Coordinates of C-alpha atoms in Angstrom, one line a residue:
Chain Q
M1 CA -15.9 32.5 -6.3
T2 CA -16.7 32.2 -2.7
H3 CA -14.8 32.4 0.5
T4 CA -16.4 31.3 3.3
I5 CA -14.3 29.6 5.8
T6 CA -15.0 25.5 4.7
L7 CA -12.3 24.0 7.2
S8 CA -11.6 25.2 10.5
V9 CA -9.1 23.5 12.6
R10 CA -9.0 25.1 16.1
A11 CA -6.2 24.2 18.8
L12 CA -6.1 21.0 17.6
H13 CA -3.5 18.3 19.6
V14 CA -2.7 15.4 18.0
P15 CA -0.6 12.7 19.6
F16 CA 2.2 10.8 18.2
G17 CA 2.0 7.7 20.3
H18 CA 4.1 8.7 23.4
E19 CA 5.9 11.6 21.8
Q20 CA 4.9 15.0 22.3
G21 CA 2.6 14.9 19.7
L22 CA 1.1 18.5 17.1
A23 CA 0.5 21.0 20.1
D24 CA -2.1 23.9 19.3
I25 CA -2.9 23.3 15.6
S26 CA -5.2 26.3 14.4
F27 CA -6.1 28.0 11.0
D28 CA -9.2 28.0 8.5
V29 CA -9.2 27.0 5.2
A30 CA -11.9 29.1 3.1
S31 CA -14.0 27.7 -0.1
G32 CA -11.9 27.3 -3.2
E33 CA -9.0 27.9 -1.5
R34 CA -5.5 26.1 -1.6
L35 CA -3.4 26.0 2.0
V36 CA -0.3 24.2 1.4
L37 CA 1.6 23.1 4.4
L38 CA 5.2 22.8 4.7
G39 CA 7.8 21.5 7.2
P40 CA 10.4 19.1 7.0
S41 CA 10.6 15.6 7.3
G42 CA 8.8 14.1 10.8
E43 CA 6.9 17.2 11.9
G44 CA 3.6 16.1 11.7
K45 CA 2.3 17.1 8.3
T46 CA 0.8 13.9 6.9
T47 CA -0.4 13.1 10.8
L48 CA -2.3 16.4 10.8
L49 CA -3.7 15.6 7.4
R50 CA -4.6 12.5 8.8
A51 CA -6.5 13.5 11.3
I52 CA -8.3 16.4 9.5
A53 CA -9.6 13.3 7.9
G54 CA -10.6 11.5 10.8
L55 CA -8.2 8.7 10.5
V56 CA -6.3 8.7 13.6
P57 CA -7.8 10.1 16.8
V58 CA -7.0 13.5 17.8
S59 CA -6.5 14.4 21.8
S60 CA -8.1 17.8 22.1
G61 CA -9.1 20.8 20.2
H62 CA -12.0 20.7 16.8
V63 CA -12.3 20.0 13.2
L64 CA -15.1 21.8 11.5
V65 CA -16.2 21.3 8.2
R66 CA -18.6 24.2 7.1
H67 CA -19.1 24.9 10.2
R68 CA -20.0 21.5 11.1
E69 CA -17.9 19.7 13.9
V70 CA -16.1 16.8 12.7
T71 CA -13.4 15.5 15.2
Q72 CA -15.5 12.7 16.4
T73 CA -17.3 11.8 13.2
A74 CA -16.2 8.9 11.5
P75 CA -14.5 9.8 8.0
E76 CA -17.2 8.4 5.9
V77 CA -19.4 11.1 6.8
R78 CA -16.7 14.2 7.3
N79 CA -17.0 15.0 3.4
V80 CA -13.0 15.3 3.7
V81 CA -11.3 13.5 1.2
Y82 CA -8.0 12.7 1.9
L83 CA -5.5 10.9 -0.7
H84 CA -2.1 9.6 -0.4
Q85 CA 1.0 10.6 -1.5
V86 CA 1.1 7.3 -4.2
P87 CA -2.6 6.9 -5.5
V88 CA -4.4 4.0 -4.2
L89 CA -6.8 2.9 -6.6
F90 CA -8.8 0.1 -6.3
P91 CA -6.6 -3.2 -8.2
H92 CA -10.1 -4.5 -9.6
L93 CA -11.8 -1.7 -10.3
R94 CA -11.4 0.3 -14.2
V95 CA -10.9 3.7 -14.3
R96 CA -14.3 4.4 -14.5
D97 CA -15.5 2.7 -11.7
N98 CA -12.6 3.7 -9.7
V99 CA -13.9 7.2 -10.7
A100 CA -17.7 6.4 -9.8
F101 CA -16.6 4.6 -6.4
P102 CA -18.0 7.3 -4.3
L103 CA -21.1 7.4 -6.3
T104 CA -21.5 4.2 -6.0
V105 CA -21.0 3.7 -2.3
R106 CA -23.9 7.0 -2.5
G107 CA -26.6 4.5 -4.2
V108 CA -26.2 6.7 -7.7
A109 CA -27.8 4.8 -10.4
R110 CA -25.6 3.6 -13.3
R111 CA -26.9 6.2 -15.7
Q112 CA -26.3 9.2 -13.2
R113 CA -22.5 7.7 -12.8
D114 CA -22.0 7.4 -15.7
A115 CA -23.3 11.1 -16.8
Q116 CA -21.6 12.6 -13.7
V117 CA -18.0 10.6 -14.4
Q118 CA -17.5 11.5 -18.0
P119 CA -17.2 15.3 -17.7
L120 CA -14.0 14.1 -14.6
L121 CA -12.3 11.9 -17.1
E122 CA -12.5 14.5 -20.0
R123 CA -11.5 17.2 -17.9
L124 CA -8.5 15.3 -16.2
G125 CA -7.5 13.9 -19.1
L126 CA -8.7 10.4 -18.9
A127 CA -11.2 10.6 -21.5
A128 CA -9.5 7.8 -23.5
L129 CA -8.7 5.0 -20.7
P130 CA -12.1 4.6 -18.8
D131 CA -11.7 0.7 -19.4
R132 CA -8.1 0.5 -18.4
L133 CA -7.5 -1.3 -14.9
P134 CA -5.1 1.1 -12.4
H135 CA -2.0 -1.5 -13.0
A136 CA -1.9 -0.6 -16.5
L137 CA -1.6 2.9 -15.7
S138 CA 1.0 5.1 -16.1
G139 CA 2.5 6.8 -12.5
G140 CA 0.5 10.4 -13.9
Q141 CA -2.4 9.1 -14.7
R142 CA -3.0 7.1 -11.3
H143 CA -2.4 10.3 -10.2
R144 CA -5.3 11.9 -12.3
V145 CA -7.9 8.8 -11.6
A146 CA -7.5 9.4 -7.9
L147 CA -8.2 13.1 -8.2
A148 CA -10.8 12.7 -10.4
R149 CA -12.4 10.2 -7.5
A150 CA -11.8 12.5 -5.0
L151 CA -14.0 15.1 -7.2
A152 CA -16.6 12.8 -8.0
A153 CA -17.2 12.7 -4.3
Q154 CA -17.9 16.9 -4.3
P155 CA -15.7 16.9 -1.1
A156 CA -16.2 19.9 1.5
V157 CA -12.0 19.5 2.0
L158 CA -9.7 17.8 0.0
L159 CA -6.5 16.7 1.6
L160 CA -3.4 15.7 -0.7
D161 CA -0.2 14.3 0.9
E162 CA 2.8 15.1 -0.8
P163 CA 1.6 14.3 -4.0
L164 CA 4.5 15.4 -6.1
A165 CA 7.0 14.0 -4.0
A166 CA 9.4 11.5 -5.6
L167 CA 8.4 12.3 -8.9
D168 CA 10.9 12.8 -11.7
P169 CA 10.8 16.4 -13.0
A170 CA 8.3 15.7 -16.3
L171 CA 5.8 13.8 -14.3
R172 CA 5.9 16.3 -11.6
A173 CA 4.5 19.1 -13.7
D174 CA 2.3 17.1 -14.7
V175 CA 0.8 16.0 -11.7
R176 CA 1.1 19.9 -10.8
H177 CA -0.9 20.6 -14.0
A178 CA -3.5 18.0 -13.0
I179 CA -4.1 19.3 -9.5
E180 CA -4.5 22.8 -10.6
E181 CA -6.9 21.3 -13.4
A182 CA -9.1 19.6 -10.9
H183 CA -9.3 22.1 -8.3
A184 CA -10.1 24.4 -10.9
V185 CA -13.6 22.7 -11.1
S186 CA -14.1 22.5 -7.3
D187 CA -15.3 24.8 -4.6
A188 CA -13.2 22.3 -2.1
A189 CA -11.2 23.9 0.5
L190 CA -7.5 22.2 -0.7
V191 CA -4.8 21.1 2.1
L192 CA -1.5 20.1 0.6
V193 CA 1.5 19.1 2.0
T194 CA 4.6 19.2 0.7
H195 CA 8.4 19.9 1.4
D196 CA 9.1 21.6 -1.8
L197 CA 9.6 25.5 -1.5
E198 CA 8.9 25.7 -5.0
D199 CA 5.6 23.4 -5.0
A200 CA 4.0 25.5 -2.1
A201 CA 5.1 29.4 -4.0
R202 CA 3.2 27.6 -7.0
L203 CA 0.3 25.9 -5.4
G204 CA -0.6 27.8 -2.0
D205 CA -2.7 30.3 -1.9
R206 CA -1.1 30.7 1.7
V207 CA 1.2 28.8 3.1
A208 CA 1.5 26.9 7.0
V209 CA 5.1 26.7 8.4
L210 CA 5.1 23.3 10.3
L211 CA 7.9 23.3 12.7
Q212 CA 8.5 21.6 16.1
R213 CA 5.4 20.1 15.6
R214 CA 3.2 23.9 15.9
I215 CA 2.3 26.1 12.9
A216 CA 5.3 28.6 12.9
Q217 CA 3.9 30.8 10.8
C218 CA 1.1 30.9 8.2
A219 CA 1.1 33.7 5.5
A220 CA 0.9 34.3 1.2
P221 CA 3.9 32.5 -0.3
A222 CA 5.3 36.2 -1.3
E223 CA 4.7 37.3 2.7
L224 CA 6.8 33.9 3.9
F225 CA 9.5 34.8 1.4
A226 CA 9.7 38.4 2.8
R227 CA 9.3 38.1 5.7
P228 CA 9.8 34.5 7.5
A229 CA 8.3 35.3 11.0
T230 CA 11.2 33.6 12.7
L231 CA 14.7 32.3 12.6
E232 CA 13.9 28.7 12.1
V233 CA 11.5 29.3 9.4
L234 CA 13.9 31.8 7.8
R235 CA 16.4 28.5 8.1
L236 CA 13.5 26.2 6.6
L237 CA 12.8 28.3 4.0
G238 CA 16.8 28.0 2.9
V239 CA 16.7 30.8 0.5
H240 CA 18.0 33.5 2.4
T241 CA 21.5 34.0 4.0
E242 CA 22.4 35.2 7.4
L243 CA 24.3 38.3 8.4
S244 CA 24.6 39.3 11.8
G245 CA 25.3 42.9 13.0
V246 CA 23.5 44.8 15.5
V247 CA 20.7 47.2 16.2
L248 CA 21.4 50.9 15.4
A249 CA 17.7 52.1 15.3
P250 CA 14.5 50.4 15.1
D251 CA 14.9 49.8 11.2
V252 CA 18.2 49.8 10.8
A253 CA 21.4 47.6 11.4
Q254 CA 24.8 47.7 11.6
T255 CA 26.3 45.1 9.8
A256 CA 29.4 43.5 7.8
L257 CA 28.1 45.1 4.5
G258 CA 27.3 48.2 6.4
H259 CA 24.2 50.0 7.0
V260 CA 21.4 47.4 6.3
P261 CA 17.4 48.1 6.4
I262 CA 15.7 46.1 8.7
V263 CA 12.6 45.2 9.5
A264 CA 11.2 47.0 12.5
T265 CA 12.3 45.2 16.2
S266 CA 11.2 45.3 19.1
A267 CA 15.5 44.9 19.7
P268 CA 16.5 47.7 21.7
V269 CA 19.6 49.4 20.0
G270 CA 23.0 47.5 20.5
A271 CA 21.2 44.4 20.9
A272 CA 23.1 41.7 18.5
I273 CA 20.6 40.2 15.5
T274 CA 20.3 38.2 12.6
V275 CA 19.6 39.5 9.0
G276 CA 18.1 37.5 6.9
L277 CA 19.1 38.6 3.0
R278 CA 18.0 36.8 0.2
A279 CA 21.3 35.6 -1.8
S280 CA 19.2 37.6 -4.7
V281 CA 19.9 41.1 -3.0
L282 CA 23.7 40.9 -3.3
E283 CA 26.3 41.3 -6.0
I284 CA 30.4 41.1 -6.0
S285 CA 32.3 42.8 -8.1
A286 CA 36.0 42.0 -8.6
I287 CA 38.2 44.2 -5.9
T288 CA 40.6 46.2 -8.7
E289 CA 37.1 47.7 -10.0
G290 CA 37.6 50.1 -7.4
P291 CA 35.2 51.0 -3.6
A292 CA 31.9 50.7 -4.1
D293 CA 30.2 54.2 -2.8
H294 CA 27.2 52.4 -1.0
V295 CA 27.1 49.6 1.3
G296 CA 29.3 46.7 0.9
A297 CA 32.5 44.7 2.4
T298 CA 35.6 42.7 1.4
G299 CA 35.6 38.9 1.2
R300 CA 37.3 36.0 -0.3
V301 CA 35.7 33.6 -2.4
V302 CA 36.1 30.4 -0.4
S303 CA 33.8 27.8 -3.7
V304 CA 31.9 28.1 -6.5
Q305 CA 28.7 26.2 -6.4
H306 CA 26.4 25.7 -9.7
A307 CA 22.7 25.4 -9.6
P308 CA 20.3 25.3 -11.8
S309 CA 19.3 28.5 -11.5
G310 CA 23.4 29.8 -12.1
P311 CA 26.1 29.1 -10.2
L312 CA 26.4 30.4 -6.9
V313 CA 29.8 32.3 -4.9
R314 CA 30.4 31.3 -1.5
V315 CA 32.3 34.5 -0.3
R316 CA 34.0 34.6 3.3
V317 CA 33.4 38.5 5.1
A318 CA 35.1 38.4 8.0
T319 CA 33.8 35.6 10.2
Q320 CA 30.7 35.0 7.9
E321 CA 29.9 33.1 4.9
L322 CA 27.4 35.0 2.2
L323 CA 26.1 33.2 -0.6
V324 CA 25.9 35.1 -4.1
P325 CA 24.4 34.4 -7.0
V326 CA 26.2 35.9 -10.6
P327 CA 24.8 35.7 -14.2
G328 CA 28.1 33.5 -15.3
V329 CA 31.8 32.9 -13.9
P330 CA 33.6 36.1 -15.0
S331 CA 37.4 35.2 -15.6
W332 CA 38.7 36.7 -12.1
L333 CA 36.7 34.9 -10.1
R334 CA 38.8 32.3 -8.3
L335 CA 38.6 30.3 -5.5
G336 CA 40.7 32.5 -2.6
V337 CA 40.7 36.1 -4.7
Q338 CA 38.9 38.7 -2.5
V339 CA 35.7 40.2 -4.4
H340 CA 33.4 43.1 -3.0
V341 CA 30.2 42.1 -1.6
Q342 CA 27.4 44.6 -1.7
L343 CA 23.8 44.8 -1.9
R344 CA 22.1 44.9 -5.4
D345 CA 20.8 48.7 -6.1
D346 CA 17.2 48.2 -6.6
A347 CA 17.4 46.1 -2.9
R348 CA 19.1 48.8 -0.8
H349 CA 15.8 50.3 0.5
E350 CA 14.2 46.6 0.7
P351 CA 13.7 46.4 4.7
F352 CA 15.0 43.1 5.5
P353 CA 13.9 40.8 8.8
A354 CA 15.9 40.6 11.5
Y355 CA 15.9 38.1 14.5
P356 CA 17.5 38.8 18.0
C357 CA 20.2 36.7 18.8
Chain R
M1 CA 21.5 -41.7 -26.1
E2 CA 24.2 -44.0 -24.8
S3 CA 24.8 -43.9 -21.4
R4 CA 28.4 -45.7 -20.4
P5 CA 30.5 -45.1 -17.2
V6 CA 33.5 -43.6 -18.6
V7 CA 36.5 -44.8 -17.0
A8 CA 39.8 -42.5 -16.7
S9 CA 43.3 -43.0 -14.9
A10 CA 46.0 -40.5 -14.3
H11 CA 49.4 -41.0 -12.8
R12 CA 50.3 -38.5 -10.2
H13 CA 53.4 -39.3 -8.1
D14 CA 53.2 -42.5 -6.7
A15 CA 49.7 -42.7 -6.4
W16 CA 47.3 -44.4 -9.3
C17 CA 43.7 -42.8 -9.0
I18 CA 41.0 -43.7 -11.3
V19 CA 38.1 -41.3 -11.8
V20 CA 34.5 -43.2 -12.6
T21 CA 32.5 -40.6 -14.4
T22 CA 28.8 -41.5 -16.0
R23 CA 27.4 -39.7 -18.8
L24 CA 23.8 -37.9 -17.5
P25 CA 21.1 -38.1 -20.5
A26 CA 21.3 -35.3 -23.0
P27 CA 19.4 -32.0 -21.1
H28 CA 16.8 -32.0 -23.9
L29 CA 16.0 -35.5 -22.8
L30 CA 15.6 -34.6 -19.2
R31 CA 12.7 -32.2 -19.6
P32 CA 10.4 -35.3 -21.3
I33 CA 11.7 -38.0 -18.8
A34 CA 10.7 -35.7 -15.7
L35 CA 7.6 -35.7 -17.6
L36 CA 7.3 -39.0 -18.2
A37 CA 8.2 -39.9 -14.6
L38 CA 5.7 -37.5 -13.2
V39 CA 2.6 -39.3 -15.6
L40 CA 3.3 -42.7 -14.2
F41 CA 3.8 -41.7 -10.5
S42 CA 0.6 -39.3 -10.5
L43 CA -1.9 -40.9 -12.8
G44 CA -0.6 -44.8 -13.3
P45 CA -2.8 -45.1 -9.8
M46 CA -5.4 -43.2 -10.6
L47 CA -5.6 -44.9 -14.3
L48 CA -5.5 -48.6 -12.1
L49 CA -7.9 -47.5 -9.5
V50 CA -10.3 -46.8 -12.3
L51 CA -9.5 -49.8 -14.2
Q52 CA -10.2 -51.7 -11.4
S53 CA -13.5 -50.1 -10.4
F54 CA -14.4 -52.1 -14.4
A55 CA -12.8 -54.8 -13.4
F56 CA -14.4 -58.2 -12.6
G57 CA -12.5 -61.1 -10.4
W58 CA -8.6 -58.7 -11.5
R59 CA -5.9 -60.5 -9.7
W60 CA -2.0 -60.7 -9.5
P61 CA 0.4 -61.5 -11.1
T62 CA -2.3 -61.2 -14.7
L63 CA -1.5 -57.6 -16.6
W64 CA -5.1 -56.7 -17.9
P65 CA -8.5 -57.8 -16.2
D66 CA -10.0 -60.9 -18.0
T67 CA -13.8 -59.3 -18.0
L68 CA -14.0 -55.5 -17.6
Q69 CA -18.3 -54.8 -16.3
L70 CA -20.4 -51.8 -14.9
D71 CA -21.7 -53.7 -12.2
A72 CA -20.2 -51.7 -9.3
W73 CA -21.1 -48.2 -11.2
R74 CA -24.5 -49.4 -11.3
N75 CA -24.6 -50.3 -7.7
V76 CA -23.8 -46.9 -6.8
S77 CA -26.7 -44.9 -5.9
S78 CA -28.4 -48.0 -4.4
G79 CA -25.6 -49.2 -2.0
T80 CA -23.3 -47.9 0.7
L81 CA -21.4 -45.4 -1.7
G82 CA -24.1 -44.0 -2.5
R83 CA -25.5 -43.0 1.0
G84 CA -21.4 -42.4 1.6
L85 CA -20.8 -39.9 -1.1
F86 CA -24.4 -38.1 0.0
T87 CA -22.8 -38.1 3.4
S88 CA -19.6 -36.5 2.1
A89 CA -21.0 -34.1 -0.4
G90 CA -23.0 -32.9 2.7
L91 CA -20.4 -32.8 5.3
A92 CA -17.6 -31.3 3.1
I93 CA -20.6 -28.0 1.5
A94 CA -21.4 -27.7 5.2
T95 CA -17.8 -27.6 6.1
T96 CA -16.8 -25.4 3.5
C97 CA -19.2 -22.9 4.4
A98 CA -18.7 -22.6 7.9
A99 CA -15.0 -22.4 7.6
V100 CA -15.2 -19.7 4.7
L101 CA -17.5 -17.6 7.1
F102 CA -15.8 -18.1 10.2
A103 CA -11.7 -17.8 8.8
L104 CA -12.4 -14.2 7.3
P105 CA -13.3 -12.1 9.9
I106 CA -10.9 -14.7 11.8
A107 CA -8.2 -13.7 9.3
R108 CA -9.1 -10.4 8.6
G109 CA -8.9 -9.8 12.6
M110 CA -5.3 -11.3 13.0
A111 CA -3.9 -9.5 9.8
T112 CA -4.9 -6.1 11.7
L113 CA -4.0 -7.6 15.3
P114 CA -0.3 -6.0 16.5
R115 CA 2.2 -8.2 17.6
P116 CA 2.2 -10.1 20.4
W117 CA -1.6 -10.6 19.9
S118 CA -1.7 -12.2 16.2
H119 CA 0.8 -14.8 16.8
I120 CA -0.8 -15.6 19.8
A121 CA -4.0 -15.2 17.7
A122 CA -2.4 -17.5 14.8
A123 CA -1.1 -20.1 17.2
L124 CA -4.6 -21.0 18.9
V125 CA -6.0 -20.9 14.9
F126 CA -3.4 -23.2 13.2
L127 CA -2.9 -25.7 16.3
P128 CA -5.8 -28.2 14.8
V129 CA -3.9 -27.7 11.5
A130 CA -0.5 -28.6 13.4
A131 CA -1.9 -31.6 15.4
P132 CA -1.9 -35.0 14.6
P133 CA -5.9 -35.7 12.9
I134 CA -6.0 -38.6 15.2
A135 CA -4.8 -36.7 18.4
L136 CA -7.7 -34.1 17.4
G137 CA -9.8 -36.4 17.0
A138 CA -9.2 -38.0 20.8
G139 CA -9.7 -34.2 21.8
L140 CA -13.0 -33.3 19.8
H141 CA -14.5 -36.7 20.7
V142 CA -14.4 -35.3 24.6
V143 CA -16.6 -32.5 24.0
A144 CA -18.6 -33.8 21.4
L145 CA -19.4 -36.4 24.2
Q146 CA -19.9 -33.3 26.7
L147 CA -22.6 -31.3 23.6
G148 CA -24.4 -34.5 23.2
V149 CA -23.0 -34.8 19.3
A150 CA -21.1 -38.0 19.2
G151 CA -22.2 -40.3 16.6
S152 CA -23.8 -37.8 15.1
W153 CA -24.3 -35.7 11.2
S154 CA -23.6 -32.5 13.3
G155 CA -21.4 -33.8 15.4
V156 CA -19.1 -34.9 12.8
W157 CA -19.2 -31.6 10.8
L158 CA -18.2 -29.7 13.7
A159 CA -15.2 -32.1 14.0
H160 CA -14.5 -31.2 10.6
C161 CA -15.1 -27.5 10.8
V162 CA -12.2 -27.2 13.4
P163 CA -9.0 -27.7 10.9
A164 CA -11.1 -26.9 8.0
V165 CA -11.0 -23.6 9.7
G166 CA -7.5 -23.7 10.7
Y167 CA -6.6 -24.0 6.4
A168 CA -8.9 -22.0 5.3
T169 CA -7.4 -18.4 8.0
L170 CA -4.2 -19.9 7.0
V171 CA -5.1 -19.2 3.0
L172 CA -6.7 -16.2 4.0
T173 CA -4.5 -14.6 6.4
G174 CA -1.7 -15.0 3.7
V175 CA -3.4 -12.5 1.1
L176 CA -4.9 -10.4 4.0
S177 CA -1.7 -9.4 6.0
T178 CA -0.1 -8.8 2.2
R179 CA -2.6 -6.7 0.6
D180 CA -2.2 -2.9 0.6
A181 CA -5.1 -1.9 3.9
R182 CA -4.8 1.7 2.5
D183 CA -7.3 1.1 -0.1
E184 CA -10.0 1.0 2.4
E185 CA -8.4 4.4 4.3
V186 CA -9.7 5.8 0.7
A187 CA -12.8 4.1 0.5
R188 CA -13.8 5.8 4.0
T189 CA -12.7 9.2 3.0
L190 CA -14.5 8.6 -0.5
G191 CA -17.8 7.8 1.6
A192 CA -17.7 3.9 1.9
S193 CA -19.7 2.4 5.3
A194 CA -18.3 -0.4 6.8
V195 CA -20.6 -2.8 4.4
H196 CA -19.5 -0.7 1.5
R197 CA -16.2 -1.6 2.1
W198 CA -16.6 -4.8 2.3
R199 CA -18.8 -5.6 -0.6
Y200 CA -17.2 -3.1 -3.1
V201 CA -13.2 -3.4 -1.9
L202 CA -12.6 -6.3 0.1
L203 CA -14.6 -8.8 -1.3
P204 CA -14.2 -8.9 -4.6
Q205 CA -10.2 -8.5 -4.6
L206 CA -10.7 -11.3 -1.6
R207 CA -12.3 -13.6 -4.7
G208 CA -9.5 -15.3 -5.5
A209 CA -8.5 -15.9 -1.9
L210 CA -11.7 -17.4 -0.9
T211 CA -12.0 -19.7 -3.4
E212 CA -9.3 -21.2 -2.6
A213 CA -10.2 -21.4 1.0
A214 CA -13.1 -22.8 0.2
A215 CA -11.5 -25.4 -2.0
V216 CA -8.6 -26.4 0.4
A217 CA -11.9 -26.5 3.6
F218 CA -13.7 -29.0 1.3
L219 CA -10.8 -31.2 0.7
V220 CA -9.9 -31.0 4.3
S221 CA -13.6 -32.3 5.0
W222 CA -14.2 -34.8 2.0
A223 CA -10.9 -36.7 2.9
Q224 CA -11.3 -36.5 6.3
V225 CA -10.8 -40.4 8.0
A226 CA -10.1 -40.0 11.5
L227 CA -12.2 -37.3 13.0
T228 CA -15.3 -38.9 11.3
L229 CA -14.2 -41.9 12.5
L230 CA -13.8 -41.1 16.0
V231 CA -16.6 -38.4 16.7
G232 CA -19.3 -40.6 14.2
G233 CA -18.3 -43.5 16.1
G234 CA -18.8 -45.5 12.8
A235 CA -22.4 -44.5 13.2
V236 CA -21.8 -41.2 10.7
R237 CA -20.9 -43.3 6.9
A238 CA -18.8 -40.9 5.1
L239 CA -17.9 -41.5 1.5
P240 CA -14.1 -42.3 3.1
I241 CA -15.5 -44.6 5.7
E242 CA -17.1 -47.0 3.5
V243 CA -14.4 -47.1 1.1
L244 CA -12.5 -48.3 4.4
A245 CA -14.5 -50.7 5.0
L246 CA -15.0 -52.4 1.5
V247 CA -10.9 -52.5 1.6
R248 CA -11.1 -54.3 4.9
A249 CA -13.6 -56.5 3.6
G250 CA -11.6 -57.3 0.4
Q251 CA -14.1 -56.2 -2.1
E252 CA -11.7 -54.6 -4.3
T253 CA -14.2 -53.9 -7.6
E254 CA -16.3 -51.4 -5.2
A255 CA -13.2 -50.6 -3.4
A256 CA -11.9 -48.7 -6.4
V257 CA -15.1 -47.1 -7.4
G258 CA -15.8 -45.6 -3.8
A259 CA -12.2 -44.3 -4.4
V260 CA -12.5 -43.0 -7.8
L261 CA -16.2 -41.0 -6.3
L262 CA -13.2 -39.6 -3.4
V263 CA -10.8 -38.8 -5.9
L264 CA -13.0 -36.6 -8.6
P265 CA -14.7 -34.0 -6.3
A266 CA -11.2 -33.4 -4.9
M267 CA -10.0 -33.0 -8.5
L268 CA -12.6 -30.0 -9.0
A269 CA -11.5 -28.4 -5.8
L270 CA -7.9 -28.9 -6.8
S271 CA -8.6 -27.1 -9.9
A272 CA -10.6 -24.3 -8.5
L273 CA -7.7 -24.2 -5.8
R274 CA -4.8 -23.8 -8.5
R275 CA -7.7 -21.0 -10.3
G276 CA -8.0 -19.3 -7.3
A277 CA -4.7 -18.9 -6.8
A278 CA -3.9 -17.9 -10.2
R279 CA -5.7 -14.9 -9.2
V280 CA -4.8 -13.9 -6.1

């Protein structure tokens, strides 16, 4: 795989009617790379994709595709394919003709079209359906046809607008697999919008977080989840529990759980900070088992929630509430009972992200 | 099934109430009766018209004509009806072509215009549809006089085009404003130019609506009397005008032939209309 920059977005500003629109958006995507745009609803993720595709006007900035300025170029000559959240297929064309559409408009002869389309149909599991009309396809098949058609256009950039939103779990897995299959045979730079963390982590080589209509952080998923750049990003990710503290040293904070290692901060000693702890680094134990010999505190169980990953216990420690996963619900664990909360042994030396208050 | 009134009485306090109910036919008979009524009302006059076109000296109260003959039909090609048929066909075909050609971009524009412009455009386009033909004809006559086309085929054609474009736009706007326009966005990013989008995306999907619009425009022109009379000034002898003249002259058999000739293409257009509607 080559890693030449295929899509460059430079200081892009996109208006939102009379509102403040997207501001100063910049990122690069290499060929074959997958960039996920992550952010809450209303932050302009779809608008950004549409601006890259040329479907909405931009107020300033640049979009470059394979180093060619396309900011003011018509969508049909950008070599950027945009796929809507719900696949939009041409209702009057059969699967084969839908997939062949980009070749048809380029004047490719019928025989050549068929020769190019057939491998795509096979690759995306559509070989048995070439003569079906779109209305006779299932939701997953429609996504596959849209992806095959996008690949037939041999785009430099492929933009997928929330392709996994509003799908049931089985169909979601099917479409996610189809996206991976499709991208495996293409060297297109892929930009995918989602507001789902799991999709972002699984599909993205890098994840760009869009907050307050700006890119708040752009990093590999592991880096993003380990070190959210700002407290807002940390809150968006929602996998951390916040712990108040004060800076003891540039890499140590004093919290309700005792001394906690933190990512080196520029905040002065004594400054108030918020430490982001992933729930998985915490554990609880019954208070009767004796005081722990490491970082920890006593708290009271406020609630027990059942999540797909297992039970989560909410513990009030002083004025803060911490969410702690437990492998099962032990018999002593009841609402109101006092428990000991501590960092897991394997996490005691992991520096946690910290943010000035 | 016997359908007799049923009389029931009831004593309540000091008043006597008499309730009279009528039994309706059994439900399984309602459908055939309705069908029969429909056939009588719609096909009955048509059948009488056809019979009249072959009759000779058929007068009320005779139930069946004494003599059936083909003379009136034989004279169609050489008489005024033939010329009227030719004129009407030419007008209707030319009007249909123009109406569809104009209505398509107008309807597309109206479907994409923001409010209130779409409402203003709709009011302008549909005004000739809503206006009484006589009022419209009077106005168009003035325009035709100023353009120097009053009393000519082209003047009548222009006059027919005004309501025909309105009706065709009405049909196409209904379809264009409800269709999913995102497929054109998709087509654009897949490399389709404006011409490609019309050819491969829009027109194939509008085939049914275009057939419907063409049929409506044809019918509007084909059955047009008021505009033809007012703008044509009697010089343009379309088929409805000839039929009207024959009725006034008491030539009932020839008028019936003309009326049958008027009905046949209209039925074909209606059939196209139904096929178009089924495809939309």
